[in-house]
XYZ file of C-alpha atoms in Angstrom:
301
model
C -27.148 7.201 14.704
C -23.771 7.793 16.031
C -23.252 11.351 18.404
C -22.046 14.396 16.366
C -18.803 14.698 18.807
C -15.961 12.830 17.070
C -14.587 11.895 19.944
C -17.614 9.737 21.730
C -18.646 9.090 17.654
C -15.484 6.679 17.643
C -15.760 5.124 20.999
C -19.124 4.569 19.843
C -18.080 2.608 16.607
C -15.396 0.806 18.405
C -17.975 -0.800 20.815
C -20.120 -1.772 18.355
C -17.322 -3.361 16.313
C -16.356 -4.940 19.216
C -19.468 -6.915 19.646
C -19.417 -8.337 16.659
C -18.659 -12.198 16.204
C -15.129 -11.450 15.374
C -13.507 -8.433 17.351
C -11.470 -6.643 14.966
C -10.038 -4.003 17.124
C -6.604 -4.166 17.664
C -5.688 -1.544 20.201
C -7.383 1.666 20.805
C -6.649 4.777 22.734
C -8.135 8.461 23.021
C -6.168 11.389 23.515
C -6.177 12.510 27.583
C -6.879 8.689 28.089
C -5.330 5.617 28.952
C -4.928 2.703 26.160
C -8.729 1.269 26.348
C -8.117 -1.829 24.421
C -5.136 -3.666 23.351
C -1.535 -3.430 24.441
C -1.180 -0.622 27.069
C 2.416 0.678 26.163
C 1.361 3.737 24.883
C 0.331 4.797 28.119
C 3.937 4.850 29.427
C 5.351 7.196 26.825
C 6.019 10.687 26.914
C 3.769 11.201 24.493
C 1.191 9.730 26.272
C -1.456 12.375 27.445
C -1.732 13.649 23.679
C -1.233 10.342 21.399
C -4.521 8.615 19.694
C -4.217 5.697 18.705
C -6.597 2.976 16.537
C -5.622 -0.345 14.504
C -8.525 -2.495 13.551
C -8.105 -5.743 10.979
C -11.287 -7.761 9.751
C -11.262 -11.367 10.552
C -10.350 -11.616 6.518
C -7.726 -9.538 6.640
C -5.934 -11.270 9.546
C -6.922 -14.673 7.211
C -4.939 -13.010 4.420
C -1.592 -11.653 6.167
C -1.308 -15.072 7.744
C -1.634 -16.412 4.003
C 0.497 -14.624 2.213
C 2.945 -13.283 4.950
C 5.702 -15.179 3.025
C 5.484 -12.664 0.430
C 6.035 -8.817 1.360
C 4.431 -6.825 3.157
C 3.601 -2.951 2.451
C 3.563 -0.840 4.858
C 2.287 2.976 3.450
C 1.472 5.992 5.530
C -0.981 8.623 4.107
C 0.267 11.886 6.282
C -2.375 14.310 7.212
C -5.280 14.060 4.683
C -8.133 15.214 7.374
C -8.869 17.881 9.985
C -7.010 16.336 12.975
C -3.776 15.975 11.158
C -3.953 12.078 12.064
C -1.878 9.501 10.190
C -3.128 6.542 8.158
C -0.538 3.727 8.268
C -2.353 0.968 5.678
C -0.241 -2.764 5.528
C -0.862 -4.408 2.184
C 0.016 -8.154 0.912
C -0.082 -9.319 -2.425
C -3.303 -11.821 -3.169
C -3.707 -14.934 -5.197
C -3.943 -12.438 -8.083
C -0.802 -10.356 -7.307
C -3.120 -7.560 -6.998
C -2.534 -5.664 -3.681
C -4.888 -6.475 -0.641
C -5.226 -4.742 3.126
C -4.339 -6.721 5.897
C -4.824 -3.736 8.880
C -4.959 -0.447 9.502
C -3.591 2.566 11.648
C -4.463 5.748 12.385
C -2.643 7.912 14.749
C -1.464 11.444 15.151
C 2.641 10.152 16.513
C 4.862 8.183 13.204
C 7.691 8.153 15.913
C 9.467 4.393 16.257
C 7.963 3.940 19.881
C 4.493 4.434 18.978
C 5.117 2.134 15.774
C 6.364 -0.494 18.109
C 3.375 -0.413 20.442
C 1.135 -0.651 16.953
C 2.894 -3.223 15.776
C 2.690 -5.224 18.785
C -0.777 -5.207 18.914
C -0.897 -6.667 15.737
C 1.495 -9.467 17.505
C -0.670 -10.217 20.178
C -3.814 -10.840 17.977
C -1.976 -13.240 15.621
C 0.629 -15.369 17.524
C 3.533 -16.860 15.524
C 3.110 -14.513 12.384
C 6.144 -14.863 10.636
C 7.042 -11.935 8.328
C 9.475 -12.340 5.601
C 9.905 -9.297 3.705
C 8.617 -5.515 4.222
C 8.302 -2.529 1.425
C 7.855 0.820 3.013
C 8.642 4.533 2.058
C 11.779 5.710 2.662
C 11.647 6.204 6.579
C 13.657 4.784 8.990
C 11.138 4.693 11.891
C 8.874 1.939 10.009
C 10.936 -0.537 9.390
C 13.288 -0.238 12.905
C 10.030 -0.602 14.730
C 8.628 -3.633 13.049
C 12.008 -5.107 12.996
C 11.717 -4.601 16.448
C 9.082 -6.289 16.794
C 8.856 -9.189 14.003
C 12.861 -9.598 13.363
C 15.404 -9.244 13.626
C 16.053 -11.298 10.172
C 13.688 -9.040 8.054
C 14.312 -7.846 4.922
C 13.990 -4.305 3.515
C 12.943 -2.722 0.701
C 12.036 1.099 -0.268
C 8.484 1.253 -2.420
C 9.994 2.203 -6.031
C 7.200 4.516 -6.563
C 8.327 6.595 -3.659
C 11.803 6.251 -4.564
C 10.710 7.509 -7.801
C 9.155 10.777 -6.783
C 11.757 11.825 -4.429
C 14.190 11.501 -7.565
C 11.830 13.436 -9.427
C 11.671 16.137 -7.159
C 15.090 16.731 -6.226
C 15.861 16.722 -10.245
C 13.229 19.412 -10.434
C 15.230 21.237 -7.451
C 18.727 20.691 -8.319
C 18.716 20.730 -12.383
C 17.489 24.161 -13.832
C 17.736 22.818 -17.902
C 14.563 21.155 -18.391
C 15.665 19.154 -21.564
C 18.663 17.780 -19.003
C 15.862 16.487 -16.484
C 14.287 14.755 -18.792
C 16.911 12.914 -19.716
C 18.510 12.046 -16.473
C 14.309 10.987 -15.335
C 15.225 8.340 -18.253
C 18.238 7.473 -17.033
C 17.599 6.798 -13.270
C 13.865 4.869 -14.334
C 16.462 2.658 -16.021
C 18.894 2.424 -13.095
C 15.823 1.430 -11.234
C 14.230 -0.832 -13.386
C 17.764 -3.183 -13.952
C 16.643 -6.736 -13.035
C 20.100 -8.324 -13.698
C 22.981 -7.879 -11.276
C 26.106 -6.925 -13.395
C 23.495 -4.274 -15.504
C 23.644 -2.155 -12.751
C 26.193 0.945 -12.935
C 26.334 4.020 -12.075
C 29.586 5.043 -12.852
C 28.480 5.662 -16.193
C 25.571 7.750 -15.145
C 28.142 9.709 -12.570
C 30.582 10.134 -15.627
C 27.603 11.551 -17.934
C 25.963 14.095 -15.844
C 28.400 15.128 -12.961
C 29.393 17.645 -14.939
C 26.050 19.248 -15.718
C 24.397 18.448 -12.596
C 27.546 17.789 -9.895
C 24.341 18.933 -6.872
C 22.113 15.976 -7.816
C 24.843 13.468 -8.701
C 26.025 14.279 -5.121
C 22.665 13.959 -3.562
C 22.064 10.112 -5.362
C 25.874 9.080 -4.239
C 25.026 10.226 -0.737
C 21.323 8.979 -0.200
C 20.933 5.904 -2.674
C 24.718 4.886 -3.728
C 25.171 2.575 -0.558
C 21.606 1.112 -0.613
C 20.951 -0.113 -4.257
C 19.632 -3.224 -2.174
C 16.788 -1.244 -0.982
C 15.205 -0.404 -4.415
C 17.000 -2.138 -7.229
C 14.308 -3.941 -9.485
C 16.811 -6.796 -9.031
C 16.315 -7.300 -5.675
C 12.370 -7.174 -5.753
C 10.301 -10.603 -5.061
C 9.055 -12.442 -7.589
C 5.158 -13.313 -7.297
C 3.637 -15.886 -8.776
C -0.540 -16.557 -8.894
C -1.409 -19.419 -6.637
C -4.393 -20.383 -9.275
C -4.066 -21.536 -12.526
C -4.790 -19.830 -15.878
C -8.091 -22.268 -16.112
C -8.627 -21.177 -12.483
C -8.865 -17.399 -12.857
C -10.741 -17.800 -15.936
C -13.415 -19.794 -13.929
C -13.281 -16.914 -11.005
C -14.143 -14.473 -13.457
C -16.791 -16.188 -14.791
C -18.517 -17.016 -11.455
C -17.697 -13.133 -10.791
C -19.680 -12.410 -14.028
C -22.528 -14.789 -13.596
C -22.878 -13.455 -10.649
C -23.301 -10.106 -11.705
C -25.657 -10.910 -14.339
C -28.113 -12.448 -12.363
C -27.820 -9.303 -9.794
C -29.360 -7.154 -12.741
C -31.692 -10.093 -14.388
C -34.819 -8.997 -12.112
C -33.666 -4.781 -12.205
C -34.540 -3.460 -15.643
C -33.016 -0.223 -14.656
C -29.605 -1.528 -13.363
C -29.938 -4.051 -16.721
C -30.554 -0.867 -18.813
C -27.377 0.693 -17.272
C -25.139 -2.568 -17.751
C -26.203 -2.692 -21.678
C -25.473 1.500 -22.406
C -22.096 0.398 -20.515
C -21.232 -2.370 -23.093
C -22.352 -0.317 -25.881
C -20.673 2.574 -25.123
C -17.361 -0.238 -24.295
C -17.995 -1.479 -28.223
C -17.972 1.887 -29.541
C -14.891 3.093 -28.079
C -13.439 -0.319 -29.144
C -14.377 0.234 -32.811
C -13.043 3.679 -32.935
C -9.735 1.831 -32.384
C -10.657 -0.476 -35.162
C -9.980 -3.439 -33.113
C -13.858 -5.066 -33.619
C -15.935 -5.604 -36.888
C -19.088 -3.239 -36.714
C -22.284 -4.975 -35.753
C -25.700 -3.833 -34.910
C -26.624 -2.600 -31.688
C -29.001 -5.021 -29.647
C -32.189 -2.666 -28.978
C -34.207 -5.045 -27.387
C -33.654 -7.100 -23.810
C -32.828 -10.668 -24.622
């Protein structure tokens, strides 16, 4: 049982992670406290008597940024989801599957570029020599000038197109009162963002087609995106490939599978759930039309 006090509750969990085989803690700091573990430059900013500060990374997760560090990198801050107000600050990698996995995590109540840099460093100190190639982050300058700071100064940039998205979205919702015109333009710019080929990209002719009808918007994307199509440009995105092989993932999946089965083989009631979820799978598949009927299997093979 850990004490009800937040406070000693995480001190408590960090000690216990820290015993453990592999020490996953990557710096840690209370507020009205000096930095307890990991680099101590927090403790000389002027932020120091209020800032909190904890990155952790499993012994798998450092295994899997030093893997796939030639890829990107995400870097993506959830802001002020609790009762503290803290920050989240999650860094992602691509897997052998393309599929995204975490490679460490943040939380602290500061997002300035100095406490970024003393995060960041701590993540430097527990793997020596990572190389980085490529970040993604949302469209802040503080992340990427403090990892550059620490990991560059060759690193490349890009803005997370889902973010870049949004922040279209919602000035168009802002800036254009005809609905039927936002819709179009949201059309538009998903196509300006999706080009993959260099001499596809133009925006004069968007400029030429709305300025007119929306001159505040048009204005806005000259003056924020115009100059940094190399940011978020589909055309400038990696390419990822899967490490395995068709016949490889195929045999994953099975093992995944088999696995699974023989999980349930000695639980009637988790193999009674597992066959109502197929069936109900096959049902909504046959509404579609896409399988022959057949009869439903009443009885446990």
């Amino acid at each position: 049982m850990f004490p009800k006090d937040d406070s000693t509750s995480v001190v408590s969990i960090v000690e216990c992670l820290r015993k453990e085989p592999y020490d996953p803690i990557l710096i840690f700091k209370l507020q009205n406290s000096t930095t307890l573990y990991g680099p101590s430059d927090l403790d000389y900013l002027p932020t120091s008597q209020t800032s909190f500060a904890l990155g952790f990374q499993t012994e798998h997760q450092r295994d899997m940024l030093v893997s796939n560090s030639d890829k990107v990198l995400c870097i993506d801050s959830t802001h002020k989801t609790n009762q503290y107000d803290f920050y989240l600050i999650n860094l992602i990698v691509p897997d052998n599957y393309g599929k995204g996995c975490p490679v460490a995590h943040f939380i602290t109540n500061y997002l300035d570029i100095n406490t970024m840099i003393c995060m960041f460093s701590s993540l430097k100190v527990k793997i020596l020599g990572l190389n980085v190639n490529c970040i993604m982050t949302d469209d802040d300058q503080n992340t990427f000038e403090a990892f550059n700071v620490v990991f560059g100064p060759n690193i490349r940039h890009l803005l997370c197109k889902w973010r870049v998205f949004r922040s279209w979205s919602r000035q168009l919702y802002s800036k254009v009162l005809n609905k039927q015109l936002v819709k179009e333009m949201k059309v538009r710019l998903k196509e300006l963002l999706n080009v993959k080929e260099r001499d596809a990209f133009e925006f004069a002719e968007f400029e030429n087609i709305h300025f007119t009808k929306s001159p505040e918007f048009v204005d806005y994307f000259k003056k924020h995106y115009c100059n940094r199509v190399q940011l978020w440009s589909t055309r400038n995105m990696p390419k990822f490939k899967s490490k395995l092989t068709r016949k490889e993932q195929l045999q994953k999946k099975r093992e995944a599978e088999r696995e699974c089965y023989y999980k349930i083989k000695n639980d009637p009631a988790a193999y009674e759930e597992q066959k109502e979820k197929e069936w109900q799978k096959y049902l909504k598949k046959k509404m579609k039309g896409v399988v022959k009927p057949v009869a439903k299997m009443t009885a446990r093979e």
